[in-house]
Amino acid sequence: MAERKSLELKIDEGSQYLQALNSIATVVSQSLSLDTVLYSALDKTLEIMNKDIGGILLLDEPKKELKYAAYRGLSSEYVQQMHILVGEGIAGKVVQTGEAIFSENILVDPRAVLPKLLLAEGLKAFASVPLISKNKVLGVINIACLEPYSFSDQDIQLLNSIAAQVAMAVENAKLHQEVRLQDLSRGELLQEIFSIQEEERKRIARELHDDTSQAIVSLTTSLEAVVTLLPDDIDEATIMLKKAQSQLTTILDGIHRVMYELRPSM
């Protein structure tokens, strides 16, 4: 009878474990927005763990620094000041080693940093679990309590499994964000190129109109005047001048056509 009860309890715990992971998977798969993914994952994790305080810190690789990207139950002052370098504090050590840390009371834990901030927040029990995707640490997910608490093996197993799912969702959201930013930058670059092209076409058309076209018009007018002044018996000169006049008119028509084609479509 005792064995049966023990088996039923394990089955029930296993079912709850799978339900918890499934609920996390459902939440984080509903959006590719990084902010939405982070807050949805954090809220669901706190609900599953029956806790009110937590946060997700992402790693700024160039600076080797962890910063809060989502949080609940923490003051804005705490979040703004709690910037942690890799290797420093509990979260920094988690990122450095890739291994979770669970502390029953962070106020007496020698690994903790900025004790005054922690004391002001009243934090006691503290769990920090790495977000690892493709063997790369992206950050940590932290869970905290205002009272000392000993995290059970089931808590530890569940938080590690949740962190793995959150890490994949964060990786996907970050990739989507990078692609979107690249598309935006590409669009801005293309717009800038189009703008430069239009300005250059305007400049060429303006120069053709102001300089070349005006000069040819002036020359054509001069040729017309010369033709009217020539004696009638100078037939060959008249023919040549009229031919030159015709050629200039053709050239002028070609320039006008180029000017028209150079005009921007919009």
GROMACS .gro file of C-alpha atoms in nm:
model
  266
    1MET     CA    1   0.000   0.000   0.000
    2ALA     CA    2   0.282   0.239   0.093
    3GLU     CA    3   0.465   0.155  -0.229
    4ARG     CA    4   0.151   0.226  -0.431
    5LYS     CA    5   0.106   0.563  -0.262
    6SER     CA    6   0.470   0.647  -0.324
    7LEU     CA    7   0.432   0.551  -0.691
    8GLU     CA    8   0.115   0.757  -0.726
    9LEU     CA    9   0.291   1.055  -0.566
   10LYS     CA   10   0.583   1.025  -0.809
   11ILE     CA   11   0.345   0.999  -1.104
   12ASP     CA   12   0.157   1.304  -0.981
   13GLU     CA   13   0.481   1.499  -0.936
   14GLY     CA   14   0.597   1.394  -1.282
   15SER     CA   15   0.267   1.504  -1.432
   16GLN     CA   16   0.292   1.843  -1.261
   17TYR     CA   17   0.652   1.876  -1.379
   18LEU     CA   18   0.554   1.808  -1.742
   19GLN     CA   19   0.256   2.042  -1.718
   20ALA     CA   20   0.482   2.317  -1.585
   21LEU     CA   21   0.732   2.273  -1.870
   22ASN     CA   22   0.453   2.258  -2.125
   23SER     CA   23   0.301   2.581  -1.992
   24ILE     CA   24   0.641   2.753  -2.018
   25ALA     CA   25   0.688   2.624  -2.373
   26THR     CA   26   0.344   2.750  -2.469
   27VAL     CA   27   0.406   3.096  -2.323
   28VAL     CA   28   0.749   3.155  -2.477
   29SER     CA   29   0.644   3.030  -2.821
   30GLN     CA   30   0.363   3.283  -2.857
   31SER     CA   31   0.586   3.576  -2.953
   32LEU     CA   32   0.921   3.663  -3.110
   33SER     CA   33   0.939   3.996  -2.929
   34LEU     CA   34   1.229   3.976  -2.683
   35ASP     CA   35   1.055   4.185  -2.416
   36THR     CA   36   0.736   3.982  -2.445
   37VAL     CA   37   0.926   3.654  -2.424
   38LEU     CA   38   1.124   3.765  -2.118
   39TYR     CA   39   0.830   3.895  -1.916
   40SER     CA   40   0.599   3.611  -2.018
   41ALA     CA   41   0.861   3.351  -1.923
   42LEU     CA   42   0.940   3.525  -1.592
   43ASP     CA   43   0.574   3.561  -1.495
   44LYS     CA   44   0.502   3.197  -1.574
   45THR     CA   45   0.812   3.080  -1.384
   46LEU     CA   46   0.713   3.278  -1.075
   47GLU     CA   47   0.361   3.137  -1.098
   48ILE     CA   48   0.490   2.779  -1.122
   49MET     CA   49   0.739   2.829  -0.838
   50ASN     CA   50   0.479   3.015  -0.628
   51LYS     CA   51   0.717   3.309  -0.581
   52ASP     CA   52   0.673   3.686  -0.623
   53ILE     CA   53   1.027   3.809  -0.682
   54GLY     CA   54   1.250   3.737  -0.978
   55GLY     CA   55   1.429   3.870  -1.279
   56ILE     CA   56   1.606   3.782  -1.601
   57LEU     CA   57   1.947   3.932  -1.663
   58LEU     CA   58   2.102   3.919  -2.010
   59LEU     CA   59   2.472   3.925  -2.081
   60ASP     CA   60   2.624   4.222  -2.263
   61GLU     CA   61   2.912   4.031  -2.422
   62PRO     CA   62   3.134   4.327  -2.521
   63LYS     CA   63   3.116   4.470  -2.167
   64LYS     CA   64   3.107   4.127  -1.996
   65GLU     CA   65   2.825   4.265  -1.785
   66LEU     CA   66   2.485   4.138  -1.672
   67LYS     CA   67   2.185   4.373  -1.671
   68TYR     CA   68   1.821   4.321  -1.581
   69ALA     CA   69   1.605   4.285  -1.892
   70ALA     CA   70   1.288   4.180  -1.705
   71TYR     CA   71   1.197   4.184  -1.337
   72ARG     CA   72   0.911   4.150  -1.091
   73GLY     CA   73   0.894   4.243  -0.721
   74LEU     CA   74   1.219   4.442  -0.729
   75SER     CA   75   1.265   4.818  -0.689
   76SER     CA   76   1.379   5.025  -0.985
   77GLU     CA   77   1.675   5.148  -0.777
   78TYR     CA   78   1.789   4.791  -0.718
   79VAL     CA   79   1.755   4.703  -1.087
   80GLN     CA   80   1.941   5.015  -1.205
   81GLN     CA   81   2.234   4.965  -0.967
   82MET     CA   82   2.264   4.588  -0.992
   83HIS     CA   83   2.501   4.568  -1.289
   84ILE     CA   84   2.716   4.259  -1.243
   85LEU     CA   85   3.040   4.174  -1.418
   86VAL     CA   86   3.104   3.815  -1.523
   87GLY     CA   87   3.262   3.634  -1.228
   88GLU     CA   88   3.127   3.880  -0.970
   89GLY     CA   89   2.846   3.798  -0.729
   90ILE     CA   90   2.621   3.497  -0.754
   91ALA     CA   91   2.480   3.572  -1.099
   92GLY     CA   92   2.826   3.660  -1.234
   93LYS     CA   93   2.966   3.328  -1.110
   94VAL     CA   94   2.672   3.142  -1.265
   95VAL     CA   95   2.750   3.297  -1.604
   96GLN     CA   96   3.121   3.224  -1.561
   97THR     CA   97   3.075   2.857  -1.468
   98GLY     CA   98   2.748   2.780  -1.644
   99GLU     CA   99   2.622   2.617  -1.323
  100ALA     CA  100   2.322   2.723  -1.112
  101ILE     CA  101   2.361   2.852  -0.757
  102PHE     CA  102   2.096   2.816  -0.486
  103SER     CA  103   2.132   3.008  -0.161
  104GLU     CA  104   1.905   2.965   0.140
  105ASN     CA  105   1.989   3.317   0.264
  106ILE     CA  106   2.177   3.548   0.032
  107LEU     CA  107   2.238   3.804   0.307
  108VAL     CA  108   2.488   3.571   0.474
  109ASP     CA  109   2.624   3.424   0.151
  110PRO     CA  110   2.988   3.535   0.093
  111ARG     CA  111   2.941   3.506  -0.282
  112ALA     CA  112   2.685   3.789  -0.288
  113VAL     CA  113   2.775   4.147  -0.389
  114LEU     CA  114   2.623   4.486  -0.298
  115PRO     CA  115   2.491   4.366   0.040
  116LYS     CA  116   2.333   4.706   0.120
  117LEU     CA  117   2.112   4.678  -0.188
  118LEU     CA  118   2.017   4.322  -0.098
  119LEU     CA  119   1.937   4.427   0.257
  120ALA     CA  120   1.725   4.719   0.135
  121GLU     CA  121   1.525   4.480  -0.083
  122GLY     CA  122   1.492   4.234   0.204
  123LEU     CA  123   1.594   3.939  -0.013
  124LYS     CA  124   1.678   3.611   0.157
  125ALA     CA  125   1.643   3.286  -0.041
  126PHE     CA  126   1.796   3.323  -0.385
  127ALA     CA  127   1.830   3.102  -0.693
  128SER     CA  128   2.027   3.193  -1.004
  129VAL     CA  129   2.012   2.959  -1.303
  130PRO     CA  130   2.205   3.005  -1.631
  131LEU     CA  131   2.026   3.054  -1.962
  132ILE     CA  132   2.228   2.832  -2.194
  133SER     CA  133   2.160   2.787  -2.565
  134LYS     CA  134   2.396   2.609  -2.804
  135ASN     CA  135   2.662   2.586  -2.531
  136LYS     CA  136   2.652   2.964  -2.491
  137VAL     CA  137   2.544   3.142  -2.171
  138LEU     CA  138   2.299   3.420  -2.261
  139GLY     CA  139   2.225   3.533  -1.905
  140VAL     CA  140   2.050   3.411  -1.591
  141ILE     CA  141   1.704   3.376  -1.447
  142ASN     CA  142   1.682   3.464  -1.077
  143ILE     CA  143   1.415   3.369  -0.823
  144ALA     CA  144   1.409   3.517  -0.473
  145CYS     CA  145   1.210   3.512  -0.146
  146LEU     CA  146   1.179   3.749   0.148
  147GLU     CA  147   1.232   3.457   0.386
  148PRO     CA  148   1.503   3.190   0.404
  149TYR     CA  149   1.411   2.890   0.194
  150SER     CA  150   1.583   2.566   0.106
  151PHE     CA  151   1.525   2.483  -0.259
  152SER     CA  152   1.429   2.119  -0.302
  153ASP     CA  153   1.572   1.882  -0.561
  154GLN     CA  154   1.245   1.913  -0.749
  155ASP     CA  155   1.273   2.296  -0.743
  156ILE     CA  156   1.628   2.274  -0.877
  157GLN     CA  157   1.536   2.028  -1.151
  158LEU     CA  158   1.234   2.232  -1.254
  159LEU     CA  159   1.423   2.563  -1.262
  160ASN     CA  160   1.703   2.412  -1.471
  161SER     CA  161   1.450   2.272  -1.719
  162ILE     CA  162   1.261   2.602  -1.734
  163ALA     CA  163   1.587   2.792  -1.789
  164ALA     CA  164   1.673   2.567  -2.085
  165GLN     CA  165   1.340   2.645  -2.253
  166VAL     CA  166   1.365   3.016  -2.177
  167ALA     CA  167   1.718   3.024  -2.319
  168MET     CA  168   1.601   2.881  -2.652
  169ALA     CA  169   1.316   3.131  -2.666
  170VAL     CA  170   1.554   3.418  -2.585
  171GLU     CA  171   1.797   3.301  -2.855
  172ASN     CA  172   1.516   3.290  -3.113
  173ALA     CA  173   1.383   3.631  -3.007
  174LYS     CA  174   1.731   3.786  -3.023
  175LEU     CA  175   1.791   3.640  -3.369
  176HIS     CA  176   1.453   3.774  -3.484
  177GLN     CA  177   1.540   4.114  -3.338
  178GLU     CA  178   1.877   4.117  -3.516
  179VAL     CA  179   1.716   4.024  -3.849
  180ARG     CA  180   1.453   4.295  -3.803
  181LEU     CA  181   1.720   4.554  -3.723
  182GLN     CA  182   1.924   4.443  -4.025
  183ASP     CA  183   1.616   4.477  -4.246
  184LEU     CA  184   1.551   4.822  -4.101
  185SER     CA  185   1.912   4.928  -4.157
  186ARG     CA  186   1.903   4.787  -4.509
  187GLY     CA  187   1.584   4.982  -4.580
  188GLU     CA  188   1.736   5.304  -4.444
  189LEU     CA  189   2.051   5.246  -4.652
  190LEU     CA  190   1.849   5.188  -4.969
  191GLN     CA  191   1.645   5.501  -4.900
  192GLU     CA  192   1.967   5.697  -4.854
  193ILE     CA  193   2.105   5.557  -5.182
  194PHE     CA  194   1.783   5.649  -5.366
  195SER     CA  195   1.799   5.998  -5.217
  196ILE     CA  196   2.161   6.042  -5.328
  197GLN     CA  197   2.075   5.914  -5.676
  198GLU     CA  198   1.782   6.154  -5.708
  199GLU     CA  199   1.993   6.449  -5.593
  200GLU     CA  200   2.266   6.356  -5.843
  201ARG     CA  201   2.013   6.326  -6.125
  202LYS     CA  202   1.867   6.664  -6.032
  203ARG     CA  203   2.215   6.816  -6.034
  204ILE     CA  204   2.302   6.674  -6.378
  205ALA     CA  205   1.965   6.782  -6.523
  206ARG     CA  206   2.011   7.131  -6.375
  207GLU     CA  207   2.360   7.163  -6.522
  208LEU     CA  208   2.238   7.045  -6.864
  209HIS     CA  209   1.959   7.300  -6.851
  210ASP     CA  210   2.156   7.592  -6.712
  211ASP     CA  211   2.482   7.551  -6.904
  212THR     CA  212   2.484   7.316  -7.204
  213SER     CA  213   2.124   7.366  -7.314
  214GLN     CA  214   2.138   7.746  -7.284
  215ALA     CA  215   2.468   7.759  -7.473
  216ILE     CA  216   2.326   7.553  -7.762
  217VAL     CA  217   2.009   7.767  -7.772
  218SER     CA  218   2.227   8.077  -7.793
  219LEU     CA  219   2.440   7.923  -8.068
  220THR     CA  220   2.132   7.816  -8.266
  221THR     CA  221   1.995   8.170  -8.247
  222SER     CA  222   2.329   8.309  -8.370
  223LEU     CA  223   2.329   8.064  -8.666
  224GLU     CA  224   1.978   8.170  -8.758
  225ALA     CA  225   2.092   8.532  -8.763
  226VAL     CA  226   2.396   8.447  -8.978
  227VAL     CA  227   2.178   8.259  -9.229
  228THR     CA  228   1.951   8.562  -9.271
  229LEU     CA  229   2.252   8.787  -9.334
  230LEU     CA  230   2.419   8.570  -9.602
  231PRO     CA  231   2.389   8.685  -9.966
  232ASP     CA  232   2.172   8.462 -10.179
  233ASP     CA  233   2.460   8.365 -10.407
  234ILE     CA  234   2.660   8.199 -10.135
  235ASP     CA  235   2.465   7.878 -10.163
  236GLU     CA  236   2.721   7.636 -10.022
  237ALA     CA  237   2.779   7.837  -9.704
  238THR     CA  238   2.406   7.868  -9.655
  239ILE     CA  239   2.362   7.493  -9.689
  240MET     CA  240   2.640   7.421  -9.439
  241LEU     CA  241   2.507   7.667  -9.186
  242LYS     CA  242   2.155   7.530  -9.218
  243LYS     CA  243   2.295   7.179  -9.171
  244ALA     CA  244   2.483   7.292  -8.857
  245GLN     CA  245   2.163   7.455  -8.735
  246SER     CA  246   1.973   7.132  -8.790
  247GLN     CA  247   2.240   6.931  -8.607
  248LEU     CA  248   2.228   7.168  -8.310
  249THR     CA  249   1.852   7.135  -8.300
  250THR     CA  250   1.889   6.754  -8.291
  251ILE     CA  251   2.148   6.781  -8.014
  252LEU     CA  252   1.920   7.012  -7.817
  253ASP     CA  253   1.630   6.770  -7.853
  254GLY     CA  254   1.856   6.489  -7.725
  255ILE     CA  255   1.961   6.696  -7.423
  256HIS     CA  256   1.597   6.774  -7.344
  257ARG     CA  257   1.520   6.403  -7.363
  258VAL     CA  258   1.806   6.319  -7.124
  259MET     CA  259   1.691   6.592  -6.886
  260TYR     CA  260   1.341   6.448  -6.887
  261GLU     CA  261   1.470   6.094  -6.824
  262LEU     CA  262   1.690   6.218  -6.538
  263ARG     CA  263   1.395   6.366  -6.353
  264PRO     CA  264   1.312   6.159  -6.039
  265SER     CA  265   1.001   5.946  -6.075
  266MET     CA  266   0.864   6.088  -5.749
   0.00000   0.00000   0.00000
